[in-house]
Coordinates of C-alpha atoms and ligand atoms in Angstrom, one line a residue:
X17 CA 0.0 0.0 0.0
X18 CA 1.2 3.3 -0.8
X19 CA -0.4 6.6 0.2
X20 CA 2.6 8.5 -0.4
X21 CA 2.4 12.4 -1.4
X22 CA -1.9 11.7 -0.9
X23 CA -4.3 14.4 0.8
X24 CA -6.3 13.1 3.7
X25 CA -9.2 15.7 2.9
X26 CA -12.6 13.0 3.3
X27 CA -13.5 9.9 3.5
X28 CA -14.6 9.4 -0.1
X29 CA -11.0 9.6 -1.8
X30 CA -10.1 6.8 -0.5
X31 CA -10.8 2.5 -1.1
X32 CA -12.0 0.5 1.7
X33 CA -8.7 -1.3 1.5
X34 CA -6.6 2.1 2.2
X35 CA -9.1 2.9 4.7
X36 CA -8.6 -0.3 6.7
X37 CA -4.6 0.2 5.6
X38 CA -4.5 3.1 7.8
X39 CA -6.8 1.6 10.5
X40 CA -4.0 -1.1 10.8
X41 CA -1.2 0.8 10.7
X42 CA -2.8 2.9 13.6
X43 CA -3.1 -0.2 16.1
X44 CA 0.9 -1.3 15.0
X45 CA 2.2 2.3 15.9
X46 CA 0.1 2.1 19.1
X47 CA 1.3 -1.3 19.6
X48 CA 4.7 0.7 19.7
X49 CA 4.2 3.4 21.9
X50 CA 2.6 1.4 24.4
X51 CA 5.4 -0.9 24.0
X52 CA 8.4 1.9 24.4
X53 CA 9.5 1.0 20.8
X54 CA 10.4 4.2 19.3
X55 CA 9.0 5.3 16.1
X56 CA 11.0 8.8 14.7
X57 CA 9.9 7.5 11.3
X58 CA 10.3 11.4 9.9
X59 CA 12.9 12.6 11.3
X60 CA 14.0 15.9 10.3
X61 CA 10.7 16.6 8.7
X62 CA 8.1 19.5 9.7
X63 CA 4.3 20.0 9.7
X64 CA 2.3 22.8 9.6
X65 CA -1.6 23.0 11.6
X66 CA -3.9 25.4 10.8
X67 CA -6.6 25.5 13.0
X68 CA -9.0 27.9 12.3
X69 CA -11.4 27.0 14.7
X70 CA -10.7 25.7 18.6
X71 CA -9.5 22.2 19.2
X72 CA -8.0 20.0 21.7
X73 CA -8.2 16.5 20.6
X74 CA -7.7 17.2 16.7
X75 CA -4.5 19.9 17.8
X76 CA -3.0 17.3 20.8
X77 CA -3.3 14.4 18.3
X78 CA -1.1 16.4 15.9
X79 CA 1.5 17.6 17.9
X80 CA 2.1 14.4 19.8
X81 CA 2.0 12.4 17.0
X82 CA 4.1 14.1 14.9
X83 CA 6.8 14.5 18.2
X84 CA 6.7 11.1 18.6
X85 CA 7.4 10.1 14.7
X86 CA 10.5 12.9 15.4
X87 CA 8.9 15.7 13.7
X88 CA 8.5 19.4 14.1
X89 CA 5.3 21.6 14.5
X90 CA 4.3 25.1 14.2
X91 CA 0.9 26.1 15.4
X92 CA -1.1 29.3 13.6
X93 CA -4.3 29.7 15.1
X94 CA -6.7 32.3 13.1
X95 CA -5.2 35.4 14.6
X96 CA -1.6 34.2 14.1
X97 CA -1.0 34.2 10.9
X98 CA -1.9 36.1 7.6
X99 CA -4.5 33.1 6.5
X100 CA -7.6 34.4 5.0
X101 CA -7.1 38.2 5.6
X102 CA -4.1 39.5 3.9
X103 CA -3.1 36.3 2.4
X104 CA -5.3 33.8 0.1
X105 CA -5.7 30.1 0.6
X106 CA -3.9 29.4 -2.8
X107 CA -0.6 32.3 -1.5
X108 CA -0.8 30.5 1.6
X109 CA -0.6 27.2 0.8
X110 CA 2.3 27.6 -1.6
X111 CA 4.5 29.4 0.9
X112 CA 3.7 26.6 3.7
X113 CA 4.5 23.8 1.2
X114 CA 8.0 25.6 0.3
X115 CA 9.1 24.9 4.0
X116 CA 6.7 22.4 5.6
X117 CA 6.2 18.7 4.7
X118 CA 2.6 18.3 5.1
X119 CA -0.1 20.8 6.5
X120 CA -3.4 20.5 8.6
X121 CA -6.1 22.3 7.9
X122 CA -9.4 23.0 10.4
X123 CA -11.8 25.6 9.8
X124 CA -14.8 26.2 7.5
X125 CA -15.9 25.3 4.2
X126 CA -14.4 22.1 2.9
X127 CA -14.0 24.2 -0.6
X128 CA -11.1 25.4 1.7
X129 CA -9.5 22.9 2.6
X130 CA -9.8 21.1 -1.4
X131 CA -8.0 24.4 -2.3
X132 CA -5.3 24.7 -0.2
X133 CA -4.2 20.7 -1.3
X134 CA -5.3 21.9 -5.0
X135 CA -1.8 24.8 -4.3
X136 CA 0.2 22.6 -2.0
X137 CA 2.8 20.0 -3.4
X138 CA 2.9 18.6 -0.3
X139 CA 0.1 16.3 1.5
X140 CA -2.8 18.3 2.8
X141 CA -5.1 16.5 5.9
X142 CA -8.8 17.9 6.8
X143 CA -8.4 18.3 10.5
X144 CA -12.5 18.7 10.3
X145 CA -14.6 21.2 7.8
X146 CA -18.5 21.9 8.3
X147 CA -18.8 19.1 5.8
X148 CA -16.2 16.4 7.0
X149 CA -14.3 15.3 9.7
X150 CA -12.4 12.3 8.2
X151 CA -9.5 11.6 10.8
X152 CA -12.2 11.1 13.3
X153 CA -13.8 8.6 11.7
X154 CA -10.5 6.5 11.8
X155 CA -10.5 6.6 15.4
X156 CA -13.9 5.9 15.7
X157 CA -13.8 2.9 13.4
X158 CA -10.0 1.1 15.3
X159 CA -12.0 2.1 18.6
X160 CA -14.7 -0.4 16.9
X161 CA -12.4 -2.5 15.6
X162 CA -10.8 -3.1 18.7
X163 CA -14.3 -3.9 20.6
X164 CA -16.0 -6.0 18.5
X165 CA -12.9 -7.4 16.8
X166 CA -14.4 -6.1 13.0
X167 CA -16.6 -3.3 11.3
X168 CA -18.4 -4.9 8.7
X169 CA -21.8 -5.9 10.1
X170 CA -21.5 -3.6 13.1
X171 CA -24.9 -1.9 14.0
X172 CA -23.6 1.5 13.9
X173 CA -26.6 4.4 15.0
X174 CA -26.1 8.0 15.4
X175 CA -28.6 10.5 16.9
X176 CA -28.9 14.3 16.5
X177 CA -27.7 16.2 13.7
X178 CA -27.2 14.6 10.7
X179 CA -26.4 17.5 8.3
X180 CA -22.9 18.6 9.3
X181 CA -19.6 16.7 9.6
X182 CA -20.3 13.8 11.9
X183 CA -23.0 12.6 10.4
X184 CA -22.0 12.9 6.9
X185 CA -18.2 11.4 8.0
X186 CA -19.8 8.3 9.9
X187 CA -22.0 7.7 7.0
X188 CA -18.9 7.7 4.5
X189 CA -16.9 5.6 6.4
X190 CA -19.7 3.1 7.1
X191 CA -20.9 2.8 3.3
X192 CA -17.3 2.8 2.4
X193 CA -16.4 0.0 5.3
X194 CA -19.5 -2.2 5.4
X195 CA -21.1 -1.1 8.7
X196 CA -25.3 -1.4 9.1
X197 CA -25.8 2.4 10.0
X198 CA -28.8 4.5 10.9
X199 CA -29.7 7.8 11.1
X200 CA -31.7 8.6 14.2
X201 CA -32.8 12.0 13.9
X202 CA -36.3 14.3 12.6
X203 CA -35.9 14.2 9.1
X204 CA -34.8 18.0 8.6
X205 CA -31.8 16.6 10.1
X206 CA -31.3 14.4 7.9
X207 CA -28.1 14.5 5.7
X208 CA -27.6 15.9 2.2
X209 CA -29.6 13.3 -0.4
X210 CA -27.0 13.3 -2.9
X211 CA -24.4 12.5 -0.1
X212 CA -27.1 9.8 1.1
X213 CA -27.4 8.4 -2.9
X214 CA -24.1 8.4 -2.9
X215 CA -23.3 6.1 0.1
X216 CA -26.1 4.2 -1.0
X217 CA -24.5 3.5 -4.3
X218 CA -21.1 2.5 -2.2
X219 CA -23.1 0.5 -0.2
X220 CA -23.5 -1.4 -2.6
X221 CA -20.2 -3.2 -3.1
X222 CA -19.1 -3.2 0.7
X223 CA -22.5 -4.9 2.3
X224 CA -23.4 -2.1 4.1
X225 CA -26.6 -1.2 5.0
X226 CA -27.9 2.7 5.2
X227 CA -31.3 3.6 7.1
X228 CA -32.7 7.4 7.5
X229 CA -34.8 6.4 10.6
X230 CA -37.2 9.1 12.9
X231 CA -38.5 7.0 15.6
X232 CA -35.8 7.6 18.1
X233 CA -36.8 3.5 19.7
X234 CA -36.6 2.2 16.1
X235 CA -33.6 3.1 15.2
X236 CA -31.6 1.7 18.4
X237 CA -33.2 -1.6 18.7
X238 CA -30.2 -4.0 18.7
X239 CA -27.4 -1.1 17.9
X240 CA -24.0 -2.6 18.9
X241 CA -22.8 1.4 19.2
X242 CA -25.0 4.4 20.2
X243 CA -22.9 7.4 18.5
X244 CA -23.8 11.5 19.6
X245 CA -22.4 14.9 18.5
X246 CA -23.1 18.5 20.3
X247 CA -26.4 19.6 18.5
X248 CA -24.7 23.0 18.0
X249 CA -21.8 22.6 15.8
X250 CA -18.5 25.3 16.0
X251 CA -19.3 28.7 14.1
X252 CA -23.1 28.2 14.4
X253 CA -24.6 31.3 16.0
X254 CA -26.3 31.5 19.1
X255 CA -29.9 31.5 18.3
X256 CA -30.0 28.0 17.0
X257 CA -29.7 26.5 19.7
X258 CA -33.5 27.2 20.8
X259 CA -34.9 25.3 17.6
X260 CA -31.9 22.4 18.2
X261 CA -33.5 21.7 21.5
X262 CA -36.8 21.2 21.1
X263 CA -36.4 19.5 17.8
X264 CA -33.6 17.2 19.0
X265 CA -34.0 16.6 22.7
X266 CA -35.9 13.0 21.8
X267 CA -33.0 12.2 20.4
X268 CA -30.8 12.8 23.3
X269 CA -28.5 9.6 24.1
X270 CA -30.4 8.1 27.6
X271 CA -30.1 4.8 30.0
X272 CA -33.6 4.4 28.3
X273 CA -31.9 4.1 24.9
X274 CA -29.2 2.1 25.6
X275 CA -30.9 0.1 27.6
X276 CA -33.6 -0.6 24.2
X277 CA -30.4 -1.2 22.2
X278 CA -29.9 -4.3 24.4
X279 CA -26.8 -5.9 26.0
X280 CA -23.5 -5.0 25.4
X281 CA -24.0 -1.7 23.4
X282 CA -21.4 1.0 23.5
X283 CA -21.8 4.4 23.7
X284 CA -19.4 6.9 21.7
X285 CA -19.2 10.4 20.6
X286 CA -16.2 12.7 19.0
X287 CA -16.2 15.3 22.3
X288 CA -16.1 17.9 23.5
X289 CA -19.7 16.7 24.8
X290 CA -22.3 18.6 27.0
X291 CA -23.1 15.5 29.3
X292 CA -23.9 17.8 32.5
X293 CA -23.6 21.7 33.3
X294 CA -20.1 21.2 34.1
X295 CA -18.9 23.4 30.8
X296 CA -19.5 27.7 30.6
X297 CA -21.8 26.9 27.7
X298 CA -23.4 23.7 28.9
X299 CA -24.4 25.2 32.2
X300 CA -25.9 28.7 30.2
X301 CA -28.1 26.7 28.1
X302 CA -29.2 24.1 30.6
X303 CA -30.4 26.8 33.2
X304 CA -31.7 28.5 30.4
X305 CA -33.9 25.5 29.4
X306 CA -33.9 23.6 32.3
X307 CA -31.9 20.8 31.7
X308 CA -29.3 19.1 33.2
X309 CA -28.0 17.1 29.8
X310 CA -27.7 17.8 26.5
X311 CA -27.0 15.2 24.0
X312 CA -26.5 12.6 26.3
X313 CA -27.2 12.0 29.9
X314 CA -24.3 12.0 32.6
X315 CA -25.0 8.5 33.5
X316 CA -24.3 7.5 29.8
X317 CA -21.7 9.0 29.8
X318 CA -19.8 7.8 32.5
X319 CA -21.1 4.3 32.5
X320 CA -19.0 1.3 31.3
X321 CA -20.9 1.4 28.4
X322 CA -19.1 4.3 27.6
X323 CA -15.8 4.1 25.4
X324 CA -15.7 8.0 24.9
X325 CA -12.0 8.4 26.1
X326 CA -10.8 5.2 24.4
X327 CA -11.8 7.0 21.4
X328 CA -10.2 10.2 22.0
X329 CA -6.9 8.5 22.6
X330 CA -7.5 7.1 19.7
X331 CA -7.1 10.3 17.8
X332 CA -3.5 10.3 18.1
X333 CA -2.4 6.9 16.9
X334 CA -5.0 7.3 14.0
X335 CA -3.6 10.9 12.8
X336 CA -0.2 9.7 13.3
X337 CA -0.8 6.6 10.7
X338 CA -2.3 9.4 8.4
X339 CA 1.0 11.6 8.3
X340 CA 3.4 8.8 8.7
X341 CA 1.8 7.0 5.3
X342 CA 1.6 10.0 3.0
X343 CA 4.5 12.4 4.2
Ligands
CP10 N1 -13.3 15.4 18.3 C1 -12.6 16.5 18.0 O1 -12.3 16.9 16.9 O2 -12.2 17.3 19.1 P1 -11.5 18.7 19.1 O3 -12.5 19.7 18.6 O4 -11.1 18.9 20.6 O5 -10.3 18.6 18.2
NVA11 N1 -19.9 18.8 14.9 C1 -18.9 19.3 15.8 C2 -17.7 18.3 15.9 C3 -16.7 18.7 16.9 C4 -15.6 17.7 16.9 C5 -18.4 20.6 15.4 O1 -18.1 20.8 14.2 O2 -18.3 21.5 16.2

């Protein structure tokens, strides 16, 4: 397998066998670090992250990956640099590329993103876009792997708000990877229909299965993993999350829910989550509409059902794979 000199920009560029490539080389170069083997498979080489918006998994995955495969970092966050006010995407990404060896990008549109690889000569990864959030779905899927021993035929379901990067990602990488996923969510929610053709259509050849499903009960009957996102996303405004609410709060991940998907399902979600009032922003809108969850309920969250950290650690050995295959 070679994914040299390739941009890591969604899910859809790439064959199940490259995704499932990458998968594997992430649980080999965990394998290592756990182990104590050392791994400074690019030395002397540097990468560039842009994050545009806030991170702390996507950002910590970077930079400790990269450290540990002997790289170097610089860090531009979207008042540190020239990015999208006095410089363009296309300038930028042809300077970056004349110094770095590969570049992160997290912000907005994924048009973005697709232009800066279009400039750079050197590899490009999607750190997440409103659209996609590909190096997520890698962790998600070797967290999977690693619970039920394989993907295809796991009963994948995610609730809330299908529209934006989460939803669309998981879908991807399910159609692509041969997973049975549903879509719990009111149907305004639900994602893009070409997007949803589309996987249907890759469906097709891996087994998978695709379902757009309302009933909240439905949907989780016999999931193997319950899977949430923040019903907000990053660069949303404010107002919307009075609508979210009331539309999606029967979606909201409870003991009820897992307890109608049936023994031994697994809850995940991406994080940051609002599982209590614990958070500035969690505990604004839950005094404001009296609740005490959002998305999911506390006791989900911290039960043994939950796999949520696993996950985010996760993140790290999955980007790492990602840089280490095409830098
Ligand atoms: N899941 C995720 O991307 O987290 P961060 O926003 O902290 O990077
Ligand atoms: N949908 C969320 C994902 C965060 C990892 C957002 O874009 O804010």
């Amino acid at each position: 397998m070679n994914l040299k000199g390739r941009d890591f920009l969604k899910l859809l560029d790439f064959s199940a066998e490259e995704i499932g490539y990458l998968i594997d080389l992430a649980a080999d170069l965990k394998a290592k670090k756990k182990a104590g083997i050392a791994h400074r498979l690019c030395e002397g080489k540097n990468v560039a992250l842009i994050f545009e918006k806030t991170s702390t998994r996507t950002r910590c995955s970077f930079e400790v990956a990269a450290y540990d495969l002997g790289m170097g970092v610089t860090y531009l966050d979207s008042h540190g640099s020239q990015i999208g006010k006095k410089e363009t995407i296309a300038d930028t990404a042809r300077v970056l590329a004349s110094m770095y060896d590969g570049i992160e990008y997290r912000g907005y549109g994924q048009s973005i993103v697709e232009e800066l690889a279009r400039y750079s000569k050197v590899p490009v990864w999607n750190g997440l876009t409103n659209e996609f959030h590909p190096t997520q779905i890698l962790a998600d899927f070797l967290t999977i792997k690693e619970t039920f021993g394989k993907l295809k035929g796991v009963k994948l379901v995610y609730m809330g708000d299908a529209r934006y990067n989460m939803g669309n990602s998981l879908m991807v990488g399910s159609a692509i990877m041969g997973l049975d996923f549903t879509i719990a969510a009111p149907e305004k929610y639900f994602p893009d229909k070409a997007l949803v053709e589309k996987c249907l259509e890759i469906a097709k050849k891996s087994g998978a299965s695709i379902t757009l499903e309302t009933d909240p009960m439905k949907a989780t009957l016999g999931a193997d993993v319950i899977y949430t996102d923040v019903w907000v996303s990053m660069g949303e405004p404010y107002e919307v999350w009075e609508e979210r609410l009331s539309d999606l709060s029967p979606y909201a991940v409870t003991a009820d829910i897992m307890k109608n998907a049936g023994d031994g399902v697994r809850f995940m979600h991406c994080l940051p989550a609002f599982h209590d009032l614990g958070t500035a922003i969690g505990k604004e809108i839950g005094e404001k509409f009296g609740k005490s969850y959002l998305e999911v309920s506390d006791e989900v969250f911290e039960s043994e059902a939950s796999i949520v950290f696993e996950e985010a650690e996760n993140r790290m050995h999955t980007i790492k794979a990602v840089m280490l295959a095409t830098i």
